[in-house]
Coordinates of C-alpha atoms and ligand atoms in Angstrom, one line a residue:
M1 CA -11.3 -26.4 -46.3
S2 CA -12.5 -25.4 -49.9
V3 CA -13.5 -22.0 -48.5
Q4 CA -12.4 -18.9 -50.4
P5 CA -10.3 -16.6 -48.2
K6 CA -11.9 -13.2 -47.7
W7 CA -10.9 -10.1 -45.5
W8 CA -14.3 -10.1 -43.9
K9 CA -13.9 -13.8 -43.0
E10 CA -10.4 -13.3 -41.3
G11 CA -11.0 -9.9 -39.8
T12 CA -12.3 -9.5 -36.2
I13 CA -15.5 -7.4 -36.1
Y14 CA -15.8 -5.0 -33.1
Q15 CA -19.4 -3.6 -32.6
I16 CA -19.6 -0.1 -31.3
Y17 CA -22.7 1.3 -29.7
P18 CA -21.8 4.9 -30.4
R19 CA -24.2 6.4 -27.9
S20 CA -22.3 4.7 -25.1
F21 CA -18.7 4.5 -26.5
R22 CA -17.1 8.0 -25.9
D23 CA -18.6 11.5 -25.5
S24 CA -16.2 14.1 -26.9
N25 CA -18.3 17.3 -26.3
G26 CA -19.7 16.8 -22.8
D27 CA -23.4 16.5 -23.7
G28 CA -23.5 13.0 -22.1
I29 CA -24.0 11.1 -25.4
G30 CA -21.3 9.3 -27.2
D31 CA -20.5 10.6 -30.7
L32 CA -18.3 10.1 -33.8
P33 CA -15.5 12.4 -32.6
G34 CA -15.4 10.3 -29.6
I35 CA -14.8 7.1 -31.6
I36 CA -12.0 8.9 -33.5
E37 CA -10.4 9.7 -30.2
K38 CA -10.3 6.0 -29.4
L39 CA -9.1 4.6 -32.7
D40 CA -5.6 4.0 -31.2
Y41 CA -7.1 1.9 -28.5
L42 CA -9.1 -0.1 -31.1
E43 CA -6.1 -0.6 -33.3
Q44 CA -3.9 -1.8 -30.3
L45 CA -6.8 -4.2 -29.3
G46 CA -6.2 -5.8 -32.7
V47 CA -9.7 -5.5 -34.2
D48 CA -10.0 -5.0 -38.0
I49 CA -13.6 -4.2 -38.8
L50 CA -15.7 -1.6 -36.9
W51 CA -19.5 -2.1 -37.0
L52 CA -21.4 1.0 -35.8
S53 CA -24.8 0.7 -34.5
P54 CA -27.0 3.2 -36.5
I55 CA -25.6 6.7 -36.8
F56 CA -28.2 8.1 -39.1
K57 CA -30.7 10.9 -38.2
S58 CA -33.2 9.6 -35.7
P59 CA -35.5 10.7 -33.0
N60 CA -34.0 7.8 -30.9
D61 CA -37.2 6.1 -30.0
D62 CA -35.2 3.0 -30.2
N63 CA -31.7 4.6 -30.1
G64 CA -31.1 5.0 -33.8
Y65 CA -33.0 1.9 -35.0
D66 CA -35.7 4.3 -36.1
I67 CA -34.1 6.2 -39.0
S68 CA -35.6 9.5 -40.2
D69 CA -33.0 10.2 -42.8
Y70 CA -30.9 7.4 -44.3
R71 CA -28.3 9.7 -45.8
D72 CA -27.4 12.1 -43.0
I73 CA -25.7 11.8 -39.6
M74 CA -27.7 11.8 -36.3
L75 CA -27.4 15.3 -34.7
E76 CA -26.2 14.0 -31.4
F77 CA -23.4 12.0 -33.0
G78 CA -21.9 14.9 -35.0
T79 CA -21.7 16.0 -38.7
M80 CA -21.1 14.4 -42.0
A81 CA -17.6 15.9 -41.9
D82 CA -17.1 14.1 -38.6
F83 CA -18.2 10.8 -40.4
D84 CA -15.8 11.5 -43.3
Q85 CA -13.0 12.1 -40.9
L86 CA -13.8 8.9 -39.0
L87 CA -13.9 6.9 -42.2
D88 CA -10.6 8.3 -43.4
N89 CA -8.9 7.6 -40.1
V90 CA -10.2 4.1 -39.9
H91 CA -9.0 3.4 -43.5
A92 CA -5.7 5.1 -42.8
R93 CA -5.1 2.5 -40.2
G94 CA -6.0 -0.4 -42.6
M95 CA -9.2 -1.0 -40.8
K96 CA -12.7 -1.2 -42.2
L97 CA -16.0 0.5 -41.3
V98 CA -19.4 -1.1 -41.4
L99 CA -22.7 0.6 -40.9
D100 CA -26.0 -0.7 -39.6
L101 CA -28.8 -0.6 -42.2
V102 CA -32.3 -0.7 -40.7
A103 CA -34.4 -1.3 -43.8
N104 CA -37.4 -3.3 -42.4
H105 CA -38.8 -0.1 -40.9
S106 CA -38.1 3.6 -40.8
S107 CA -38.9 6.2 -38.2
D108 CA -42.4 7.7 -38.2
E109 CA -40.6 11.0 -38.5
H110 CA -39.1 10.1 -41.9
E111 CA -40.5 12.3 -44.6
W112 CA -41.7 9.2 -46.4
F113 CA -44.0 8.4 -43.4
T114 CA -45.1 12.0 -42.8
Q115 CA -46.2 12.2 -46.4
S116 CA -47.6 8.7 -46.4
R117 CA -50.0 9.4 -43.4
Q118 CA -51.3 12.5 -44.9
S119 CA -53.8 10.8 -47.3
K120 CA -54.7 7.5 -48.9
H121 CA -53.7 8.9 -52.3
N122 CA -50.3 10.4 -51.3
P123 CA -47.5 9.1 -53.6
Y124 CA -45.8 7.7 -50.4
R125 CA -48.9 5.9 -49.2
D126 CA -47.7 2.5 -50.3
Y127 CA -44.2 2.9 -48.8
Y128 CA -45.8 1.4 -45.7
Y129 CA -48.5 -1.1 -44.6
W130 CA -51.8 0.7 -44.2
R131 CA -55.1 -1.3 -43.7
P132 CA -58.6 -0.4 -42.7
P133 CA -59.9 -1.5 -39.3
G134 CA -60.8 -5.2 -39.0
P135 CA -64.4 -6.4 -38.9
N136 CA -64.7 -5.4 -35.1
G137 CA -63.3 -2.0 -35.8
G138 CA -60.0 -3.1 -34.2
P139 CA -56.5 -3.8 -35.8
P140 CA -56.6 -5.6 -39.2
N141 CA -55.2 -8.8 -37.7
N142 CA -53.8 -10.2 -34.4
W143 CA -50.1 -9.4 -35.0
K144 CA -48.1 -8.4 -31.9
S145 CA -45.1 -6.1 -31.6
F146 CA -41.6 -7.2 -30.4
F147 CA -42.0 -4.2 -28.0
S148 CA -45.3 -5.3 -26.4
G149 CA -48.9 -4.5 -27.5
D150 CA -50.4 -4.7 -31.0
A151 CA -48.3 -4.4 -34.1
W152 CA -50.8 -1.9 -35.5
T153 CA -51.5 1.8 -34.6
F154 CA -54.7 3.6 -35.7
D155 CA -54.1 6.9 -37.5
E156 CA -57.0 9.3 -37.2
T157 CA -56.1 11.4 -40.3
T158 CA -57.0 8.6 -42.8
G159 CA -58.9 6.3 -40.4
E160 CA -56.6 3.4 -41.1
Y161 CA -54.0 1.3 -39.1
Y162 CA -50.3 1.1 -40.0
L163 CA -48.1 -1.9 -39.2
H164 CA -45.0 -1.7 -36.9
L165 CA -43.5 -5.0 -35.8
F166 CA -41.4 -2.9 -33.3
S167 CA -42.4 0.5 -31.7
K168 CA -45.2 2.6 -33.0
K169 CA -42.5 5.1 -34.1
Q170 CA -41.0 2.3 -36.4
P171 CA -43.5 1.8 -39.1
D172 CA -42.7 -1.2 -41.4
L173 CA -41.6 -0.3 -44.9
N174 CA -43.5 -2.1 -47.6
W175 CA -40.7 -4.0 -49.6
E176 CA -43.4 -5.2 -52.0
N177 CA -43.2 -1.7 -53.4
P178 CA -40.4 -1.4 -55.9
Q179 CA -40.0 2.2 -55.2
V180 CA -39.2 1.5 -51.6
R181 CA -36.6 -1.0 -52.7
R182 CA -35.1 1.6 -54.9
E183 CA -34.8 4.2 -52.2
I184 CA -33.0 1.7 -49.9
Y185 CA -30.6 0.6 -52.7
E186 CA -30.0 4.3 -53.5
S187 CA -29.2 4.9 -49.8
M188 CA -26.8 1.9 -49.7
R189 CA -25.0 3.3 -52.8
F190 CA -24.6 6.7 -51.1
W191 CA -22.6 5.1 -48.3
F192 CA -20.7 2.7 -50.5
E193 CA -19.7 5.5 -52.8
K194 CA -18.2 7.2 -49.7
G195 CA -16.1 4.0 -49.1
V196 CA -18.1 2.3 -46.4
D197 CA -17.1 -1.3 -46.3
G198 CA -20.3 -3.1 -45.6
F199 CA -23.7 -3.2 -43.7
R200 CA -25.0 -5.1 -40.8
M201 CA -28.6 -5.6 -41.8
D202 CA -31.2 -5.1 -39.1
V203 CA -33.9 -7.8 -38.9
I204 CA -33.5 -8.2 -42.7
T205 CA -35.2 -11.6 -42.5
L206 CA -38.5 -9.8 -41.7
I207 CA -38.8 -7.6 -44.9
S208 CA -41.1 -10.1 -46.7
K209 CA -44.6 -10.4 -45.0
R210 CA -47.0 -13.4 -45.4
P211 CA -49.4 -12.5 -48.2
G212 CA -52.8 -11.3 -47.0
L213 CA -51.3 -10.6 -43.5
P214 CA -53.1 -13.6 -42.0
D215 CA -53.5 -14.0 -38.2
A216 CA -50.9 -16.1 -36.4
D217 CA -50.5 -17.9 -33.1
F218 CA -48.7 -15.6 -30.6
S219 CA -48.7 -18.1 -27.6
N220 CA -44.9 -18.0 -27.8
F221 CA -43.9 -14.7 -29.4
W222 CA -40.3 -15.4 -30.1
H223 CA -41.2 -18.7 -31.8
T224 CA -43.8 -16.9 -33.9
A225 CA -41.2 -14.2 -34.7
E226 CA -38.7 -16.8 -36.0
T227 CA -41.2 -18.9 -37.9
F228 CA -43.8 -16.5 -39.1
Y229 CA -42.4 -13.0 -39.2
A230 CA -39.1 -14.1 -40.5
N231 CA -38.3 -15.9 -43.9
G232 CA -41.2 -14.6 -45.8
P233 CA -42.0 -15.8 -49.3
K234 CA -40.1 -13.0 -51.1
V235 CA -37.2 -12.4 -48.8
H236 CA -34.7 -14.2 -51.1
E237 CA -36.0 -12.5 -54.2
F238 CA -35.5 -9.0 -52.5
L239 CA -32.1 -9.9 -51.2
N240 CA -31.0 -11.3 -54.6
E241 CA -32.2 -8.0 -56.2
M242 CA -30.2 -6.0 -53.6
H243 CA -27.1 -8.0 -54.3
N244 CA -27.4 -7.5 -58.1
Q245 CA -28.4 -3.9 -57.9
V246 CA -25.9 -2.8 -55.2
Q247 CA -23.6 -5.1 -53.3
R248 CA -21.9 -6.9 -56.3
H249 CA -20.5 -3.6 -57.5
Y250 CA -18.4 -3.0 -54.5
D251 CA -15.8 -4.9 -52.4
V252 CA -18.1 -4.9 -49.3
F253 CA -19.8 -7.4 -47.1
S254 CA -23.3 -7.9 -45.6
L255 CA -23.9 -9.3 -42.2
A256 CA -27.5 -10.4 -41.6
E257 CA -29.0 -10.1 -38.1
G258 CA -30.4 -13.6 -38.5
V259 CA -33.8 -13.7 -36.7
G260 CA -35.3 -17.0 -37.8
I261 CA -32.2 -18.2 -39.6
K262 CA -31.3 -21.8 -38.6
P263 CA -28.6 -24.2 -39.9
E264 CA -31.3 -25.7 -42.1
N265 CA -32.1 -22.6 -44.0
A266 CA -28.8 -20.6 -43.6
L267 CA -27.3 -21.5 -47.0
E268 CA -30.4 -19.9 -48.6
Y269 CA -29.1 -16.6 -47.2
V270 CA -25.4 -16.9 -47.1
G271 CA -24.4 -19.8 -49.5
E272 CA -21.8 -18.2 -51.8
A273 CA -23.7 -19.4 -55.0
R274 CA -26.9 -17.6 -53.7
R275 CA -25.5 -14.1 -54.3
E276 CA -27.6 -12.7 -51.4
L277 CA -25.7 -11.9 -48.1
N278 CA -22.2 -12.9 -47.0
M279 CA -22.8 -13.9 -43.4
L280 CA -25.1 -13.8 -40.5
Y281 CA -25.1 -14.0 -36.8
H282 CA -27.8 -16.2 -35.3
F283 CA -29.7 -16.2 -32.0
D284 CA -29.3 -19.9 -31.1
I285 CA -26.5 -19.0 -28.6
L286 CA -27.7 -15.5 -27.7
Q287 CA -31.1 -16.9 -26.7
L288 CA -29.6 -20.1 -25.2
T289 CA -30.9 -19.2 -21.7
I290 CA -33.9 -17.2 -22.8
P291 CA -35.4 -19.4 -25.6
D292 CA -38.8 -17.9 -25.0
G293 CA -37.6 -14.3 -24.9
R294 CA -35.8 -12.0 -22.5
F295 CA -38.7 -11.5 -20.1
A296 CA -39.7 -15.1 -19.9
P297 CA -38.4 -17.3 -17.1
P298 CA -34.8 -18.2 -18.0
V299 CA -33.5 -21.7 -18.4
P300 CA -30.2 -22.9 -17.0
F301 CA -27.0 -22.7 -19.2
N302 CA -26.8 -26.0 -21.0
L303 CA -23.3 -26.8 -22.2
Q304 CA -24.5 -29.9 -24.2
L305 CA -26.9 -27.7 -26.1
L306 CA -24.1 -25.2 -26.9
K307 CA -22.0 -28.1 -28.3
Q308 CA -25.0 -29.2 -30.3
I309 CA -25.5 -25.6 -31.7
I310 CA -21.9 -25.2 -32.7
G311 CA -21.8 -28.7 -34.3
D312 CA -24.9 -27.8 -36.4
W313 CA -23.6 -24.4 -37.5
S314 CA -20.2 -25.8 -38.4
S315 CA -22.0 -27.7 -41.1
V316 CA -23.0 -24.4 -42.6
L317 CA -19.3 -23.4 -42.8
R318 CA -18.4 -26.8 -44.3
N319 CA -21.0 -26.3 -47.0
G320 CA -19.8 -22.9 -48.3
G321 CA -21.9 -20.7 -45.9
W322 CA -20.5 -18.2 -43.3
V323 CA -21.3 -17.1 -39.8
A324 CA -20.2 -14.4 -37.4
N325 CA -19.7 -15.7 -33.8
A326 CA -21.0 -13.4 -31.1
L327 CA -21.8 -13.8 -27.4
G328 CA -23.1 -10.4 -27.0
N329 CA -24.3 -7.2 -28.6
H330 CA -26.4 -4.1 -27.8
D331 CA -29.6 -6.3 -27.5
F332 CA -28.4 -8.7 -24.9
A333 CA -27.2 -8.5 -21.3
R334 CA -23.4 -8.8 -20.7
M335 CA -21.8 -12.1 -21.8
V336 CA -19.7 -12.6 -18.6
S337 CA -22.9 -12.1 -16.5
R338 CA -24.9 -14.5 -18.7
F339 CA -22.5 -17.3 -19.5
G340 CA -19.6 -16.7 -17.0
D341 CA -19.2 -16.5 -13.3
P342 CA -18.7 -12.7 -12.6
Q343 CA -18.9 -13.2 -8.8
R344 CA -16.4 -15.9 -8.1
Y345 CA -14.3 -16.2 -11.4
W346 CA -14.9 -13.0 -13.2
Q347 CA -11.5 -12.7 -14.9
A348 CA -11.0 -16.4 -15.7
S349 CA -14.6 -16.9 -17.0
A350 CA -14.4 -13.7 -19.1
K351 CA -11.1 -15.0 -20.6
L352 CA -12.6 -18.4 -21.2
L353 CA -15.6 -17.0 -23.1
H354 CA -13.2 -15.0 -25.3
T355 CA -11.1 -18.0 -25.9
F356 CA -14.2 -19.9 -27.0
L357 CA -15.3 -17.1 -29.4
A358 CA -11.7 -16.7 -30.8
T359 CA -11.3 -20.4 -31.6
L360 CA -14.5 -20.9 -33.5
G361 CA -14.7 -21.2 -37.3
G362 CA -16.4 -18.2 -38.9
T363 CA -15.8 -14.4 -38.3
L364 CA -15.1 -13.3 -34.7
N365 CA -17.6 -10.6 -33.6
L366 CA -16.7 -8.8 -30.3
Y367 CA -19.0 -6.3 -28.6
Q368 CA -17.7 -3.1 -26.9
G369 CA -16.8 -3.6 -23.3
D370 CA -16.7 -7.3 -23.4
E371 CA -12.9 -7.1 -23.9
I372 CA -12.6 -5.6 -20.4
G373 CA -15.2 -8.0 -18.9
M374 CA -17.9 -5.3 -18.4
T375 CA -20.8 -6.8 -16.4
N376 CA -24.5 -6.4 -15.9
A377 CA -25.4 -3.2 -13.9
H378 CA -28.0 -2.9 -11.1
F379 CA -31.0 -0.8 -11.9
A380 CA -33.1 0.1 -8.9
H381 CA -36.0 1.9 -10.6
I382 CA -37.9 1.9 -13.9
D383 CA -36.8 5.5 -14.5
E384 CA -33.3 4.4 -14.6
F385 CA -33.9 2.2 -17.7
D386 CA -33.9 3.8 -21.2
D387 CA -34.8 0.8 -23.4
I388 CA -38.2 1.0 -25.0
E389 CA -38.5 -2.7 -25.1
L390 CA -38.3 -3.0 -21.3
R391 CA -40.2 0.2 -20.5
N392 CA -43.1 -0.9 -22.9
Y393 CA -43.1 -4.4 -21.2
F394 CA -43.2 -2.8 -17.7
R395 CA -45.9 -0.5 -18.6
E396 CA -48.0 -3.3 -20.2
H397 CA -47.7 -5.6 -17.3
A398 CA -46.8 -3.7 -14.1
A399 CA -48.4 -0.3 -14.4
N400 CA -51.3 -1.2 -12.0
M401 CA -49.2 -3.3 -9.5
D402 CA -48.6 -1.9 -6.0
P403 CA -45.1 -0.5 -5.5
E404 CA -43.8 -3.6 -3.8
K405 CA -45.0 -5.9 -6.5
Q406 CA -43.7 -3.5 -9.2
H407 CA -40.3 -3.5 -7.6
A408 CA -40.2 -7.3 -7.5
F409 CA -41.4 -7.4 -11.2
L410 CA -38.6 -5.0 -12.2
L411 CA -35.9 -7.1 -10.4
D412 CA -37.2 -10.0 -12.3
I413 CA -37.4 -8.6 -15.8
Q414 CA -34.1 -6.7 -15.6
R415 CA -32.1 -9.8 -15.6
E416 CA -31.7 -9.9 -19.4
A417 CA -32.4 -6.2 -20.1
R418 CA -30.7 -4.7 -23.1
D419 CA -29.7 -1.7 -21.0
H420 CA -26.9 -3.8 -19.4
A421 CA -25.1 -3.7 -22.7
R422 CA -25.7 0.0 -23.1
T423 CA -24.2 1.5 -20.0
P424 CA -21.3 3.9 -20.9
F425 CA -18.0 2.3 -21.8
Q426 CA -15.7 2.2 -18.8
W427 CA -12.4 3.9 -19.8
S428 CA -11.0 4.7 -16.4
A429 CA -11.8 5.4 -12.7
E430 CA -12.3 9.1 -13.5
P431 CA -15.8 10.5 -13.0
Q432 CA -18.3 8.9 -15.3
A433 CA -15.7 6.2 -16.1
G434 CA -14.0 8.7 -18.4
F435 CA -16.9 8.3 -20.8
T436 CA -18.1 11.9 -20.5
S437 CA -17.3 15.2 -18.7
G438 CA -21.0 15.8 -18.5
S439 CA -23.9 13.7 -17.1
P440 CA -24.3 10.4 -19.1
W441 CA -27.5 9.6 -20.9
L442 CA -27.6 6.3 -19.2
K443 CA -26.1 5.5 -15.7
V444 CA -22.6 4.3 -15.5
N445 CA -22.1 0.8 -13.9
D446 CA -21.2 1.2 -10.3
N447 CA -18.2 -1.1 -10.7
F448 CA -16.4 1.3 -13.1
P449 CA -13.7 2.2 -10.5
T450 CA -12.4 -1.4 -10.7
I451 CA -13.5 -2.5 -14.2
N452 CA -12.0 -0.1 -16.7
V453 CA -9.4 0.1 -19.5
A454 CA -6.9 2.1 -17.5
A455 CA -6.9 -0.4 -14.7
Q456 CA -6.3 -3.2 -17.2
E457 CA -3.9 -1.5 -19.6
E458 CA -0.7 -2.1 -17.6
D459 CA -1.8 -5.5 -15.9
P460 CA -0.4 -8.3 -18.0
N461 CA -3.0 -10.6 -16.6
S462 CA -5.9 -8.4 -17.4
I463 CA -8.8 -9.5 -19.6
L464 CA -7.9 -6.6 -22.0
N465 CA -4.3 -8.0 -22.5
Y466 CA -5.6 -11.5 -22.8
V467 CA -7.9 -10.5 -25.6
R468 CA -5.1 -8.6 -27.3
Q469 CA -3.0 -11.9 -27.1
L470 CA -6.0 -14.0 -28.3
L471 CA -6.5 -11.8 -31.4
R472 CA -2.9 -12.0 -32.3
F473 CA -3.0 -15.7 -31.8
R474 CA -6.0 -16.0 -34.0
K475 CA -4.4 -14.0 -36.7
A476 CA -1.4 -16.1 -36.6
H477 CA -3.4 -19.3 -36.9
P478 CA -5.8 -19.0 -39.9
L479 CA -7.0 -22.6 -39.3
L480 CA -9.1 -21.1 -36.4
V481 CA -11.0 -19.2 -39.1
Y482 CA -11.1 -21.8 -41.9
G483 CA -10.1 -25.1 -40.3
D484 CA -12.2 -28.0 -39.6
Y485 CA -14.0 -28.5 -36.2
E486 CA -14.2 -31.8 -34.2
L487 CA -15.9 -32.2 -30.9
L488 CA -14.0 -34.1 -28.2
W489 CA -15.4 -35.6 -25.0
P490 CA -18.9 -34.9 -26.3
E491 CA -20.7 -36.2 -23.2
H492 CA -18.6 -34.2 -20.7
K493 CA -21.0 -32.0 -18.7
Q494 CA -18.6 -29.3 -17.7
V495 CA -15.8 -29.4 -20.2
Y496 CA -16.2 -28.2 -23.9
A497 CA -13.2 -29.6 -25.9
Y498 CA -12.6 -29.5 -29.6
L499 CA -10.0 -29.9 -32.3
R500 CA -9.4 -27.2 -34.9
T501 CA -7.3 -28.7 -37.8
D502 CA -6.3 -27.8 -41.4
G503 CA -4.5 -31.1 -42.2
A504 CA -1.2 -29.6 -41.1
Q505 CA -1.7 -28.4 -37.7
R506 CA -4.0 -29.7 -34.9
L507 CA -5.0 -27.3 -32.1
R508 CA -7.0 -28.6 -29.2
V509 CA -9.2 -26.2 -27.2
L510 CA -10.1 -27.2 -23.6
L511 CA -12.7 -25.0 -21.8
N512 CA -13.8 -25.8 -18.3
F513 CA -17.2 -24.1 -18.2
S514 CA -17.5 -24.8 -14.4
G515 CA -16.3 -23.5 -11.0
K516 CA -14.8 -26.9 -10.2
S517 CA -11.5 -28.5 -11.3
Q518 CA -11.9 -31.1 -14.0
T519 CA -9.6 -33.9 -15.3
L520 CA -9.6 -35.5 -18.7
D521 CA -8.1 -38.9 -19.5
A522 CA -5.6 -37.7 -22.1
R523 CA -2.0 -36.5 -22.2
P524 CA -1.6 -32.8 -22.3
G525 CA -0.6 -31.2 -25.6
E526 CA 2.0 -28.4 -26.1
L527 CA 0.5 -25.5 -24.2
L528 CA 0.2 -22.4 -26.5
L529 CA -2.2 -20.2 -24.6
S530 CA -4.1 -20.3 -21.4
N531 CA -6.0 -18.0 -19.0
Y532 CA -4.0 -19.5 -16.1
P533 CA -0.2 -19.5 -15.5
A534 CA 1.3 -22.7 -17.2
T535 CA 1.9 -25.6 -14.8
K536 CA 4.2 -28.6 -15.3
S537 CA 2.6 -31.2 -17.5
T538 CA 1.3 -34.3 -15.9
L539 CA 0.1 -37.6 -17.2
A540 CA -3.5 -36.4 -17.4
I541 CA -5.1 -33.1 -18.3
S542 CA -6.4 -31.2 -15.2
L543 CA -8.3 -28.0 -15.7
K544 CA -8.8 -25.4 -12.9
P545 CA -12.1 -23.7 -12.5
W546 CA -13.0 -21.8 -15.8
E547 CA -9.5 -22.8 -17.2
A548 CA -9.2 -22.3 -20.9
R549 CA -6.3 -23.9 -22.8
I550 CA -5.2 -24.0 -26.4
E551 CA -2.7 -26.7 -27.1
R552 CA -0.9 -28.1 -30.2
V553 CA -1.4 -31.9 -30.4
D554 CA 0.1 -34.5 -32.8
Ligands
LIG601 O1 -33.1 -6.4 -33.1 C1 -34.1 -7.3 -33.5 C2 -34.3 -8.2 -32.3 O2 -34.9 -9.3 -32.4 C3 -33.8 -7.6 -31.1 O3 -34.6 -6.5 -30.9 C4 -34.1 -8.5 -29.8 O4 -33.9 -9.8 -30.1 C5 -35.4 -8.1 -29.3 O5 -35.0 -7.2 -28.3 C6 -36.3 -9.1 -28.9 O6 -36.0 -9.7 -27.7 C7 -32.8 -5.4 -34.0 C8 -31.9 -4.4 -33.4 O7 -30.7 -5.1 -33.0 C9 -32.6 -3.9 -32.1 O8 -31.6 -3.1 -31.3 C10 -33.8 -3.0 -32.5 O9 -34.5 -2.7 -31.3 C11 -34.7 -3.9 -33.4 O10 -34.0 -4.7 -34.4 C12 -35.6 -3.0 -34.2 O11 -34.9 -2.2 -35.1
LIG602 CA1 -21.5 14.0 -27.3

């Protein structure tokens, strides 16, 4: 591999959703001192880079993805002194800290917007997209929001509409305005000067809108989001300017949330020569079972499609691009519930999914709680949900249904709800899973007495200890980061097998994505790691249900 080694390629990223990680002061909301309390745990897990979902001042309409001050800490999470202590403690351990830059939109409570909405001549007016009503007096065009309804809200004060691709409390920033870009770059410098090691960039592919804001076809929202909202005509101009003005002056990295980025256009964003962003995570696997969005009918898990996706993305790595591999984050239901078998093979399937992630080329990106196999929760009533995306969708579609229909509708749409990933981290079997001494902002999953860190800490066969072993193994085998990838038994419907090689060593990964034993017509290799106890080698490879094996082969 001609790839240039980098710390952000070899390091394992661990995403923390601070609101749900650990509450240190009993108000039921996770906070920065809570993260400091758990740095020993994170260091022992073996992760290298902590990505925190937004910690900036916010009214929390979308739990921090609506920023009202880009240079101050959210009240609920603590103070700037807490942040400085967290950053120092993380660096003292040789770990890195990455923040979440939400620059496509701000909060409507940001001073820029409170100014902007005051008058058409306010100096901040053009920080946002304001337009007069359309010919019929309604919104200026037919754009829809990710969070249901129109992407425009009418503002009485100046008799115009403002654009918000997400909630109405998340007005889109006008990146065509050089002053907006300067403000964002200044905010980035503020954190880089403090020593922050990079940014995950929220929906960064949406910052350039189609000129004239023309109508679009919204018959399939997610398709329109990926092909019309994303990858606008100036997105690369803006990102190149951001790189030249800010990023290139620091030893930092940028991780794009790659809405609309495919293997075909990935190198435009993350090709090293492009001097734009360093890596991206894509939605091809995250949306594998929900290709039309989380509330549309799901499609069955398709292993052949997963093999195809990994193959396509491995070409990006081969051609000088870089990706972060994730099976979950704060926007998706729990990976073991989505892609594993939490009922019959919870432990084996969780370990298999981690083995898959840890043996892929690119940067490994874990999400809090997946290392102990946290699962989806059960929500019985709409009031138990926090997420604005689901609550808006429910209100838009079910408000007038009779209670019985409403209940059925809620059971249906909660399958892929984002709240599943946001239930408090399960530390122990103590009240509220040891997350808080108060009452948690979101309910704790009922299974916390059995699924928690304390229960797994001393169990050598736990998911937690397997993940620790996996991360050590990955660190000891850089070919898993930089090596070549070759698919084996491509047609097999239940087994995903591939080679990772660097010309010296050849590691074969065997993953039985099924609840049935499978055999492969090949001699077993030298077993290095498995989620089952080693068995005596036979003439053929036999894989137990959800068995994952890493072997050395000649
Ligand atoms: O997510 C963008 C995005 O596409 C996700 O919101 C998700 O795919 C969506 O729920 C559509 O199904 C980013 C953040 O990760 C997310 O938490 C924010 O809600 C969103 O942007 C707005 O900032
Ligand atoms: Ca707290």
